Amino acid sequence: MTQLANTKFSLNDFELRDGIYFPSDYEQLNNTQHKKTWDAIGKTYYGSQKIEKLADTSPIKQDYTLLTGTPGGTWNKFPLNKSVGSILEIGSGYGRAPLHLSKAKNLRCEKYYGIDISEPLLRRLIKVKQEYNFFPEAEFNLICTSAEILPLEDNSIDLVISNCVFMHIPDAQLRSLLADISRVLKPGGIFVFNHSFHNKSCPSHIIHNFVRKLNPFVRNPVYLKQYSSAEINEMLASAGIQTKCPQYIVEPTEEYAILPETIKGIPVPFAKAINRSLKPSDALKETLAYGFSAYSSQLD
Ligand SMILES: C[S@@+](CC[C@H](N)C(=O)[O-])C[C@H]1O[C@@H](n2cnc3c(N)ncnc32)[C@H](O)[C@@H]1O
């Protein structure tokens, strides 16, 4: 947490260096374990550093999916050819979600705001943007900070997106962040939080939690809280998101897991095959789903 609750910030309070905005207390943020962890992960994340090492003739240069894979889940429901004024992405990483939305869905925007705690990942996003030129007409604003109080105007954002990030943000901070997302979202704006929450009743997480407790000295620094769909609904309601976006859905993801696929980095025999073979009834989906997404009912 780097900023005081109830304090409004604007990008004017940030310093722009080499294409990224930094808060005035950046040195303090650099000393947090959370940032050190994501900076370290960011240096190798998904092998994305490959692009600058490849020859121009490499297939990856022509086909972004060979670098990033294709993000699925709620993004499959995202409409084609949508055009918005502004997009805010929480935990943009190196830009997998916006790259996919721009290329596969022809999403267009005038302004893109990408917030991430990891400077190496934002530096990589700049490289990925140079390579694949996603959102070609947009003004890019990359902000390296811990997402909580957003340095953006009230009612200024048309679309807020986030992919696999909220499970890494502690509960109290996530609540402040969701309230601030509600503040910056325009009335009638939309949001997509894809694969954003881990499911507390998923057996795989329960086994993992048990194994983690066996050795209290070894903590996984990127792993945080899990929620039920009722808890996610309560958090979104407390954040006041329906004042801007009256109708939204909290939905189990389509990945199900009864066994962890690795424990302490060691593959669990047959776990992947067993998990992939699960075809739960509607009644069991909320129990077996790996996580939840939340998104505006009207994506178009
Ligand atoms: C699992 S990665 C997902 C990245 C990206 N959305 C994607 O799909 O490739 C989680 C991301 O959240 C970022 N992150 C973690 N905690 C954060 C925080 N407190 N504030 C902002 N970003 C954070 C990490 O740096 C990382 O980029």
XYZ file of C-alpha atoms and ligand atoms in Angstrom:
327
model
C 0.000 0.000 0.000
C 1.701 3.218 -1.089
C -1.014 5.818 -0.957
C -3.323 7.075 1.756
C -6.965 6.047 1.587
C -9.381 8.857 0.618
C -6.552 10.820 -1.016
C -7.041 11.699 -4.646
C -4.050 11.552 -6.975
C -3.712 12.662 -10.532
C -1.035 11.779 -13.049
C 0.354 15.298 -12.455
C 1.596 13.990 -9.093
C 3.589 11.308 -10.930
C 6.933 11.618 -12.671
C 7.168 10.492 -16.306
C 10.452 8.697 -17.035
C 11.172 6.840 -20.294
C 7.505 6.305 -21.066
C 6.312 5.239 -17.589
C 4.694 7.299 -14.808
C 6.130 6.752 -11.303
C 4.724 7.894 -7.921
C 6.816 10.234 -5.764
C 7.275 7.449 -3.175
C 8.600 4.986 -5.761
C 11.751 4.243 -3.746
C 9.572 3.212 -0.805
C 7.510 0.967 -3.095
C 10.742 -0.581 -4.423
C 11.561 -1.715 -0.907
C 8.374 -3.756 -0.516
C 8.623 -7.537 -0.869
C 5.528 -7.582 -3.109
C 7.174 -5.316 -5.673
C 10.520 -7.123 -5.478
C 8.704 -10.387 -6.193
C 6.837 -9.053 -9.243
C 9.930 -7.267 -10.536
C 11.783 -10.587 -10.358
C 8.931 -12.502 -12.031
C 8.656 -9.765 -14.654
C 12.185 -10.371 -15.886
C 11.284 -13.774 -17.348
C 7.474 -13.832 -17.331
C 6.031 -16.281 -19.922
C 9.301 -16.081 -21.845
C 8.114 -12.716 -23.167
C 11.702 -11.427 -23.277
C 12.143 -13.711 -26.288
C 10.924 -11.141 -28.809
C 13.984 -8.929 -28.834
C 16.251 -11.966 -29.229
C 14.496 -13.281 -32.339
C 15.264 -12.740 -36.009
C 12.739 -10.675 -37.982
C 11.801 -13.835 -39.886
C 10.757 -15.673 -36.713
C 7.080 -16.794 -36.809
C 6.580 -15.182 -33.355
C 7.179 -11.791 -34.939
C 4.243 -12.414 -37.300
C 1.916 -14.157 -34.865
C 1.522 -12.693 -31.371
C -0.265 -15.814 -30.105
C 3.026 -17.735 -30.376
C 4.453 -15.331 -27.796
C 1.500 -14.915 -25.467
C -0.962 -17.740 -26.086
C -4.590 -16.739 -26.469
C -6.265 -15.448 -23.318
C -9.658 -17.199 -23.033
C -12.544 -17.104 -20.551
C -14.604 -13.918 -20.642
C -12.493 -12.512 -23.489
C -14.199 -15.053 -25.777
C -17.477 -13.229 -25.071
C -16.033 -9.819 -25.828
C -17.759 -8.267 -28.898
C -15.963 -7.588 -32.173
C -15.156 -4.093 -33.468
C -15.955 -2.199 -30.289
C -14.619 1.332 -29.999
C -14.262 3.179 -26.686
C -12.739 6.430 -25.471
C -10.637 5.151 -22.600
C -9.482 1.814 -21.214
C -7.953 1.270 -17.790
C -6.167 -2.027 -17.199
C -5.274 -3.126 -13.679
C -2.166 -5.332 -13.587
C -1.447 -5.018 -17.300
C 1.709 -7.144 -17.161
C 3.322 -6.989 -20.592
C 0.003 -6.371 -22.330
C -1.345 -9.837 -23.104
C -5.022 -8.905 -22.699
C -4.963 -5.588 -24.641
C -2.809 -7.154 -27.370
C -5.381 -9.932 -27.775
C -8.374 -7.567 -27.627
C -6.819 -5.253 -30.193
C -5.759 -7.993 -32.625
C -8.462 -10.655 -32.259
C -11.457 -8.481 -31.332
C -10.492 -5.307 -33.163
C -11.141 -3.311 -29.982
C -10.146 0.337 -30.488
C -9.572 3.119 -27.971
C -8.330 6.701 -27.805
C -6.524 6.314 -24.464
C -5.100 3.269 -22.740
C -4.035 3.412 -19.062
C -2.036 0.379 -17.918
C -1.199 0.086 -14.212
C 1.249 -2.486 -12.914
C 3.541 -2.773 -9.908
C 6.285 -4.436 -11.967
C 8.550 -2.051 -13.882
C 10.173 -4.889 -15.904
C 6.709 -5.976 -17.087
C 5.761 -2.417 -18.097
C 9.105 -2.059 -19.928
C 8.240 -5.309 -21.704
C 4.778 -3.946 -22.555
C 6.512 -1.053 -24.316
C 8.552 -3.580 -26.372
C 5.454 -5.658 -27.147
C 3.592 -2.513 -28.243
C 6.539 -1.566 -30.517
C 6.574 -5.065 -32.002
C 2.850 -5.649 -32.550
C 1.462 -2.094 -32.470
C -1.721 -2.889 -30.553
C -4.289 -0.066 -30.110
C -2.487 1.773 -32.931
C -4.412 5.046 -32.551
C -4.294 5.230 -28.752
C -2.390 7.485 -26.381
C -0.560 5.142 -23.963
C -0.206 5.966 -20.258
C 1.734 3.348 -18.311
C 1.783 3.732 -14.536
C 4.113 1.808 -12.256
C 2.434 1.703 -8.864
C 0.571 -0.581 -6.509
C -3.050 -0.416 -7.669
C -5.265 0.977 -4.949
C -5.995 4.710 -5.251
C -6.059 5.396 -8.975
C -4.465 8.620 -10.286
C -7.421 9.230 -12.599
C -10.401 11.582 -12.709
C -13.879 10.605 -11.506
C -16.121 9.248 -14.291
C -13.288 9.228 -16.825
C -12.985 5.595 -17.959
C -15.254 3.720 -20.406
C -13.865 0.221 -19.930
C -11.911 -1.287 -17.014
C -10.187 -4.616 -17.643
C -8.068 -6.944 -15.545
C -6.760 -10.463 -16.217
C -5.595 -12.786 -13.393
C -4.551 -10.010 -10.990
C -6.950 -9.519 -8.057
C -5.997 -12.824 -6.399
C -2.540 -11.303 -5.853
C -3.843 -8.197 -4.073
C -4.549 -8.333 -0.315
C -8.213 -8.161 0.691
C -8.338 -4.640 2.217
C -6.358 -3.174 -0.680
C -8.601 -4.938 -3.201
C -11.674 -3.409 -1.558
C -10.160 0.103 -1.851
C -9.174 -0.609 -5.431
C -12.685 -1.782 -6.383
C -14.176 1.342 -4.772
C -11.755 3.490 -6.771
C -12.561 1.607 -9.972
C -16.216 2.478 -9.266
C -15.190 6.127 -8.849
C -13.270 6.399 -12.138
C -15.725 4.345 -14.238
C -18.106 6.476 -16.311
C -21.822 5.977 -15.632
C -22.809 3.230 -18.070
C -19.180 2.143 -18.369
C -18.282 -1.535 -18.440
C -15.757 -3.808 -16.768
C -14.248 -7.236 -17.312
C -12.341 -8.868 -14.454
C -11.340 -12.134 -16.118
C -10.081 -15.055 -13.981
C -9.657 -12.524 -11.214
C -10.601 -14.384 -8.043
C -9.524 -17.803 -6.771
C -12.365 -20.015 -5.565
C -12.186 -20.871 -1.875
C -14.182 -24.109 -2.266
C -12.062 -25.530 -5.117
C -10.549 -28.816 -3.799
C -7.207 -28.105 -5.484
C -6.837 -24.826 -3.554
C -7.912 -26.525 -0.315
C -5.158 -29.157 -0.740
C -2.638 -26.421 -1.603
C -3.644 -24.411 1.470
C -3.132 -27.497 3.632
C 0.324 -28.188 2.153
C 1.331 -24.547 2.619
C 0.337 -24.650 6.289
C 2.637 -27.646 6.856
C 5.627 -25.382 6.497
C 4.812 -21.910 7.872
C 8.348 -20.720 7.074
C 7.910 -21.090 3.324
C 5.322 -18.636 2.066
C 4.325 -18.239 -1.558
C 4.635 -14.457 -1.919
C 2.303 -14.110 -4.905
C -0.482 -16.262 -3.534
C -3.216 -14.530 -1.566
C -6.893 -14.800 -0.754
C -9.628 -17.018 -2.182
C -13.320 -16.095 -2.287
C -16.789 -17.566 -2.751
C -19.097 -16.038 -5.369
C -21.227 -14.584 -2.525
C -18.144 -12.838 -1.113
C -17.206 -11.437 -4.526
C -20.771 -10.162 -5.004
C -20.622 -8.537 -1.565
C -17.252 -6.886 -2.348
C -18.488 -5.499 -5.658
C -21.697 -4.239 -4.049
C -19.763 -2.559 -1.171
C -17.477 -0.947 -3.731
C -20.595 0.658 -5.262
C -19.904 -0.672 -8.734
C -23.611 -0.826 -9.576
C -23.858 2.974 -9.312
C -21.932 3.027 -12.605
C -22.698 -0.395 -14.013
C -26.065 -1.645 -12.716
C -25.842 -5.168 -14.119
C -22.964 -7.565 -13.868
C -22.265 -11.264 -13.552
C -20.004 -13.201 -11.208
C -19.297 -16.501 -12.932
C -17.170 -19.601 -12.220
C -14.291 -20.030 -14.674
C -14.414 -23.033 -16.987
C -11.284 -24.618 -15.529
C -12.050 -27.167 -12.840
C -9.591 -28.778 -10.469
C -9.842 -31.411 -7.779
C -6.069 -31.961 -7.570
C -3.196 -29.477 -7.598
C -1.155 -30.066 -10.760
C 2.081 -29.361 -8.900
C 2.993 -29.287 -5.225
C 6.074 -27.223 -4.422
C 6.958 -27.322 -8.115
C 6.719 -31.130 -8.323
C 4.132 -32.435 -10.836
C 1.331 -34.482 -9.272
C 0.902 -37.662 -11.384
C -2.258 -37.687 -13.572
C -3.574 -34.495 -11.914
C -3.664 -32.544 -15.177
C -5.508 -35.342 -17.016
C -7.955 -35.806 -14.133
C -8.674 -32.072 -13.881
C -9.144 -31.742 -17.669
C -11.608 -34.640 -17.653
C -13.934 -32.964 -15.123
C -17.324 -32.024 -16.558
C -19.261 -30.805 -13.518
C -23.026 -30.288 -13.468
C -24.178 -26.663 -13.066
C -24.711 -27.324 -9.352
C -21.073 -28.404 -8.911
C -19.405 -25.717 -11.030
C -19.153 -23.226 -8.164
C -17.413 -25.881 -6.063
C -14.942 -27.230 -8.602
C -14.115 -24.072 -10.559
C -10.558 -22.864 -10.170
C -11.753 -19.276 -9.884
C -14.323 -16.638 -10.790
C -14.633 -13.841 -13.319
C -16.860 -10.786 -12.915
C -18.048 -8.678 -15.820
C -20.699 -6.251 -17.003
C -23.707 -8.148 -18.349
C -23.796 -5.860 -21.366
C -20.375 -6.172 -22.886
C -21.544 -4.466 -26.061
C -0.639 -13.202 -13.089
S 0.018 -11.657 -13.636
C -1.135 -11.193 -14.917
C -0.560 -10.174 -15.854
C -1.432 -9.823 -17.054
N -2.712 -9.283 -16.657
C -1.586 -11.045 -17.931
O -2.682 -11.575 -18.019
O -0.595 -11.474 -18.515
C -0.386 -10.559 -12.305
C 0.004 -9.125 -12.597
O -0.442 -8.303 -11.525
C 0.573 -7.373 -11.221
N 0.363 -6.968 -9.819
C 0.457 -7.741 -8.708
N 0.172 -7.011 -7.619
C -0.110 -5.751 -8.045
C -0.475 -4.547 -7.379
N -0.591 -4.493 -6.060
N -0.675 -3.440 -8.129
C -0.538 -3.477 -9.481
N -0.198 -4.595 -10.166
C 0.013 -5.718 -9.453
C 1.869 -8.147 -11.460
O 2.992 -7.331 -11.605
C 1.507 -8.911 -12.731
O 1.741 -8.150 -13.880
